[in-house]
mmCIF file of C-alpha atoms in Angstrom:
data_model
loop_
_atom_site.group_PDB
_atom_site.id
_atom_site.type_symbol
_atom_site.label_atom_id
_atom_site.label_comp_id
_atom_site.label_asym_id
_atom_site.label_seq_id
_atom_site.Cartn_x
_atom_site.Cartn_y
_atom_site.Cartn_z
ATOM 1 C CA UNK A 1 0.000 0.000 0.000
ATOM 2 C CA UNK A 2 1.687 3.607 -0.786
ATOM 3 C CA UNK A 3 1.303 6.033 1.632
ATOM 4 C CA UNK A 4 1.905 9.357 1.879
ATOM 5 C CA UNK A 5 4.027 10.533 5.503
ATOM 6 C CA UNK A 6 2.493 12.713 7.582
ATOM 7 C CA UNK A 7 5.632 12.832 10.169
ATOM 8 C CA UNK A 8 8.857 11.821 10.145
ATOM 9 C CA UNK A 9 8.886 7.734 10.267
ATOM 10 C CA UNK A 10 12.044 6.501 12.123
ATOM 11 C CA UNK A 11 12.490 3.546 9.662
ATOM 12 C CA UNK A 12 10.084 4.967 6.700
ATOM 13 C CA UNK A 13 11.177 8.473 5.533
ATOM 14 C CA UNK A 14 10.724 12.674 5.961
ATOM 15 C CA UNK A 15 7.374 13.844 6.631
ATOM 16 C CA UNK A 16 5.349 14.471 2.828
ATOM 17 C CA UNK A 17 7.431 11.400 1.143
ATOM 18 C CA UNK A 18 5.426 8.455 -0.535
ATOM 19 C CA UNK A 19 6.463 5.219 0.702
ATOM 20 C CA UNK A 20 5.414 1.473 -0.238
ATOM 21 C CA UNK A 21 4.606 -0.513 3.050
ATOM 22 C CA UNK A 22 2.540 -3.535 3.919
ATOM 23 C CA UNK A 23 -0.655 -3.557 4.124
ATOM 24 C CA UNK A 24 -0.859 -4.984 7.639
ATOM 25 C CA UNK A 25 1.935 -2.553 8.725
ATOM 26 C CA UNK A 26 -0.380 0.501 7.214
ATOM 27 C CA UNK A 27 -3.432 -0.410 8.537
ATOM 28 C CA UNK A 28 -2.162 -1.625 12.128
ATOM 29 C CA UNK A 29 0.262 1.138 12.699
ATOM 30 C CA UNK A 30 0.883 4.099 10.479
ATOM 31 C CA UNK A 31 -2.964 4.823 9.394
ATOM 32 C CA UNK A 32 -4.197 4.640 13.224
ATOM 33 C CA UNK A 33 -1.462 6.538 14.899
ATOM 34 C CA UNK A 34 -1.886 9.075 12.402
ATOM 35 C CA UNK A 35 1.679 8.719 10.870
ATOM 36 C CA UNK A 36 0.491 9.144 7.607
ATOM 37 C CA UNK A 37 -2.426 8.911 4.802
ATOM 38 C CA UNK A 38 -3.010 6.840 1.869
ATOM 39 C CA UNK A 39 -1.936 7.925 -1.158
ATOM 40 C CA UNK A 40 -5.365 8.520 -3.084
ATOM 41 C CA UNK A 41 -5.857 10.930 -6.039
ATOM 42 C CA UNK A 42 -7.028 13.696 -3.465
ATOM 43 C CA UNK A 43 -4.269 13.029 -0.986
ATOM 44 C CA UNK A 44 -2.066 13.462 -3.515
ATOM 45 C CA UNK A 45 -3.502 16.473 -4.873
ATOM 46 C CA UNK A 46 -2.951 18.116 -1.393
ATOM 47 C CA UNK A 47 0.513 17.072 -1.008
ATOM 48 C CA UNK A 48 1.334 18.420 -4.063
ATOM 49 C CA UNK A 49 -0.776 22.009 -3.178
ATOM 50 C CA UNK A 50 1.266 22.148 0.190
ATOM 51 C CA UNK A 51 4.176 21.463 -1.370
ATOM 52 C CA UNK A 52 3.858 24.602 -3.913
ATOM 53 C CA UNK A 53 3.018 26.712 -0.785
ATOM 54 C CA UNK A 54 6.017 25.302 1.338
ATOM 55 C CA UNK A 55 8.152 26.562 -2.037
ATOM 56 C CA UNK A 56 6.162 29.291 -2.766
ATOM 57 C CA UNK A 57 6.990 30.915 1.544
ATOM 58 C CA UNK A 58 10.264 29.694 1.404
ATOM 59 C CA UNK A 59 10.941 31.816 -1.883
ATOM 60 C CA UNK A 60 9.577 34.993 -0.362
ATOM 61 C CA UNK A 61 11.955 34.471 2.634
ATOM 62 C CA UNK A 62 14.957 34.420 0.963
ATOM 63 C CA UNK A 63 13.926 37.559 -0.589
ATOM 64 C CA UNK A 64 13.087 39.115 2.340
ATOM 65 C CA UNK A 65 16.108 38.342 3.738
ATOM 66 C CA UNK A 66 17.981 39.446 0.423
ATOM 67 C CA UNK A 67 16.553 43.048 1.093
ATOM 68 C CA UNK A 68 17.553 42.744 4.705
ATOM 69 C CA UNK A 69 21.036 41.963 3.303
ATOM 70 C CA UNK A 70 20.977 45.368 1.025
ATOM 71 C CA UNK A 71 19.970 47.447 3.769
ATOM 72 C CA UNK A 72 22.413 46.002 5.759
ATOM 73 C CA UNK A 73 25.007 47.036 3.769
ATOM 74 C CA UNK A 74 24.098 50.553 4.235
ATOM 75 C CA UNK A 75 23.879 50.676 8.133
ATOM 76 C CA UNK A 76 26.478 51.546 10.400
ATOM 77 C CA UNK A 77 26.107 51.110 14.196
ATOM 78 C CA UNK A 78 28.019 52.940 16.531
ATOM 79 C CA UNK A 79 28.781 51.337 19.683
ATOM 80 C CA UNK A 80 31.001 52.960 22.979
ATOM 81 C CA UNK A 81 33.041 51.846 25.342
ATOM 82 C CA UNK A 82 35.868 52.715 27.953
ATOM 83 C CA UNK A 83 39.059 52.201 26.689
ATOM 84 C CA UNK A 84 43.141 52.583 27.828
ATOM 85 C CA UNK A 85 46.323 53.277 26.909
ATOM 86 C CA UNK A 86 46.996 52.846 23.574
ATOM 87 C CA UNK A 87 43.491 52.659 22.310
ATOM 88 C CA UNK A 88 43.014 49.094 24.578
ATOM 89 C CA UNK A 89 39.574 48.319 25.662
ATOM 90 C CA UNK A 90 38.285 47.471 28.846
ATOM 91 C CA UNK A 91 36.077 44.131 28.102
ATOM 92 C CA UNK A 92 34.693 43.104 24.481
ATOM 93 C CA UNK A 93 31.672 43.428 22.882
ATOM 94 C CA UNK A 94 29.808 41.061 22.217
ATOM 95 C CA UNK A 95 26.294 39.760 19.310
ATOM 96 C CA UNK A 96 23.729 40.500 22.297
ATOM 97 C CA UNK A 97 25.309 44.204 22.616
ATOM 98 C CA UNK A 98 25.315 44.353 18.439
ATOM 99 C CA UNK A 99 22.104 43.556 18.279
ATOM 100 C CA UNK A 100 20.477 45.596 20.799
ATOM 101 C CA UNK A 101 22.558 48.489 19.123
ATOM 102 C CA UNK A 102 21.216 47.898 16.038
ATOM 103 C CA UNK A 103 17.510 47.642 17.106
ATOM 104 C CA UNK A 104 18.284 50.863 18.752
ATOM 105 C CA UNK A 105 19.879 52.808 16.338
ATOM 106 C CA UNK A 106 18.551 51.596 13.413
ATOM 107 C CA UNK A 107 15.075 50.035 14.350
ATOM 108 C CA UNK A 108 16.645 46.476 12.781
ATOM 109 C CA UNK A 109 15.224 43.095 14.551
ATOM 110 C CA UNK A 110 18.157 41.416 14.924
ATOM 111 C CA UNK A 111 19.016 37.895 16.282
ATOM 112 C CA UNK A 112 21.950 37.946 18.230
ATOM 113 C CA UNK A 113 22.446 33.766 17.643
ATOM 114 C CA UNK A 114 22.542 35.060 13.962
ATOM 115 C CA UNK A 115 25.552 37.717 14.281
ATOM 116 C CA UNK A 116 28.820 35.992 13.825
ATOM 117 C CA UNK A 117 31.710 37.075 15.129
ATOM 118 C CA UNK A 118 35.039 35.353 14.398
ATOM 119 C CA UNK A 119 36.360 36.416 18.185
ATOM 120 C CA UNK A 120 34.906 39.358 20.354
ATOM 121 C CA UNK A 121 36.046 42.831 19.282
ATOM 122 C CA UNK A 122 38.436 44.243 21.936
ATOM 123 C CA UNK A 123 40.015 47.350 20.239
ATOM 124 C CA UNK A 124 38.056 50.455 18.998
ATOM 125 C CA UNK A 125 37.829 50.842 15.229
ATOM 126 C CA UNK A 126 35.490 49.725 12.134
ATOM 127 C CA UNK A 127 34.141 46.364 12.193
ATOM 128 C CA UNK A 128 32.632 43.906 9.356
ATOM 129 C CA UNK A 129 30.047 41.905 11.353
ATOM 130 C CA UNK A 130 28.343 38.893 8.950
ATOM 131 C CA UNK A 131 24.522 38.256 10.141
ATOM 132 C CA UNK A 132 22.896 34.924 8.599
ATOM 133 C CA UNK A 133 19.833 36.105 7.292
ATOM 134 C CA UNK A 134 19.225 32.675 5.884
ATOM 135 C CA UNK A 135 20.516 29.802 4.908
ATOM 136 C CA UNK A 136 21.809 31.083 1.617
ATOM 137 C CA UNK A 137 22.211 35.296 2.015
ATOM 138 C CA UNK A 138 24.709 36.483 4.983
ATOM 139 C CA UNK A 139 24.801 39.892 5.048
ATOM 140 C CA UNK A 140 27.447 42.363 6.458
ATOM 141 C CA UNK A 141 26.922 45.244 8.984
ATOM 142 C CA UNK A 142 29.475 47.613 9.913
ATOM 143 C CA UNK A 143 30.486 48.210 13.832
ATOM 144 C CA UNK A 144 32.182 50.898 14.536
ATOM 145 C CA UNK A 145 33.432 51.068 18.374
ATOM 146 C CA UNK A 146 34.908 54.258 19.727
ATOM 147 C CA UNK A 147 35.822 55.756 23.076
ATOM 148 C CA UNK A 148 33.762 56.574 25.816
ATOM 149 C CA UNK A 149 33.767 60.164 27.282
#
């Protein structure tokens, strides 16, 4: 009997795959605990509708996040902090600081898990921060730390 996988099956497949299994094995334990569907004409037809919507949002957030990544580019967040001799800082900063500084400054919703920073900034200066905006666009945001009065 195919069926179509409502959930991810441990030893079946992904959740939305067709799979042949028994007949037994269908009726006993993947139609009742609602695992997955047979694969009739309109069953089908809905899989494949869900599937053009799952493509269809996932589409519109990579270009959302494209957009994010061009506006990026254009932003420049200025963040302060005490500093030494020599232009040394006292402590780092750090994504959770970036991205309040950015929601701050330039009203951008920022994750801080999504800000990656190859080791904490310590020194003043201008920064390149990449953000993953998605899987596929990283965009870059400029940091620019400078002395505390």
């Amino acid at each position: 009997m195919k069926v179509i996988l409502l959930q991810d099956v441990k030893s079946l497949g992904k959740k939305g795959e067709i799979v042949n299994v028994s007949d037994g094995y269908a009726r006993n334990f993947v139609l009742p605990k609602k695992l997955g569907v047979e694969a009739n004409s309109s069953n089908m037809n809905d899989l494949k509708l869900q599937k053009a919507n799952a493509d269809k949002v996932a589409q519109e957030q990579l270009e959302a996040a494209k957009e994010l990544a061009a506006l990026l580019e254009k932003k420049e967040v200025v963040l302060q902090m005490k500093s030494g001799e020599g232009g040394r800082a006292f402590g780092s900063i750090s994504s959770k600081e970036i991205a309040a500084a950015a929601k701050t400054q330039c009203g951008l919703e920022l994750d801080k898990k999504k800000i990656q920073l190859p080791e904490a900034i310590k020194a003043l200066g201008v920064y390149e921060v990449n953000v993953k905006l998605h899987t596929k666009v990283t965009g870059k945001l400029k940091v620019k730390v400078v002395e505390e009065n």
